[in-house]
């Protein structure tokens, strides 16, 4: 059956085929599905990144419906969620990892107040909202005169964009890259960021990159709950509307389109603080896991324990489903009926037939005395919002983007000497990335780090030992794509980097 990869908002098309029982028995860990490539997909022309290829393993990890830790029927969990949320002033959180129709049902339940975690963008001029929500078509990248990549590592984060950039280069396009790790043979100009000056570097890029900017320039960056506003503002300023924000959740573009603004949203850090202070007592998390998404998982776990009600509706088992008072486990994304909207605004049928998740949200809404919506009406609303009559995966609808003023960026500097920098891939967001660090050759040499050994890194009075690999990062950067427990933020100042013989690790 036709499907859309849930790994990020690129919207790659693929086919999923249920395996026969013999195949499942041979290797259950690989799940009950097989992936096949969809060459006719306009988005990815049949190619998939590693996450897409490994999709059966991702889908093998199914959630089960629970109440207070005990497995229950799906309907019972839905009923219990309604009872427990009654009379509570709950916060509803979603990063858009579901269909647009389900997000509309969630919006009804939340009285229109779905929080996306994008609060850091709330001071960006509202006229730029559509440019943040929906990027330029991927096809336009191939026609660009120049491309500026701001903090997007195509090799690690969004490999499918690489093909488009390489085609543009074949047409004579020049590429500038600004980020934490030098991309192999991709850019004509590279500006590596340093933890102490990175915001200042972004603020002053217009002069540095003057030869790349202007007519036919496309700026590519990314956008997610941890993005720094300076990064988004820089991309908007340099791109002047010709911008593509790549997003890591399957339908974050759809969520942003349906919301129309993030001005009232909190940052995830603020949300956790509000829970810690007792100002938020009930939380409904939709197809997301705050524990996996936040760098400091212990802090999140402690905060979640303070909630009077934690309801999680998700099809995937993850740490938050172990803590929730109620888990509603509907069908997985590939089984859902409905559409998602990808980074470029293309509207895509997910390919399934089921609406259990949608109906669950409607039932909880009804239990709370809120308006119910029919699936077909929700679907109509999506089409109206996008401005099309029918879903056509082969065209990108025309979106109206307004001109926006230049966004001011304070050219901050800090006194950080060396920092652990976290870069998110489709695996990182789901805590499925290996724990290793990337160091520059100079750091490896100056610290006497030997091949085959581990590296001890220390921060905030804690230490951890990790395998390493040499990489093209600045000498004051230790890069990670995975969860490193000592990291409490996305840029964590380091107090220690030391060579450690692996046998020392064994003895502990
Ligand atoms: S680029 Fe994104 S949508 Fe495409 S296969 Fe990879 S994770 Fe999936």
PDB file of C-alpha atoms in Angstrom, residues 344 487 499:
ATOM      1  CA  UNK A 344       6.960  22.647   0.537  1.00  0.00           C
ATOM      2  CA  UNK A 487      23.792  17.483  28.005  1.00  0.00           C
ATOM      3  CA  UNK A 499      41.228  10.255  26.651  1.00  0.00           C
TER       4      UNK A 499
END
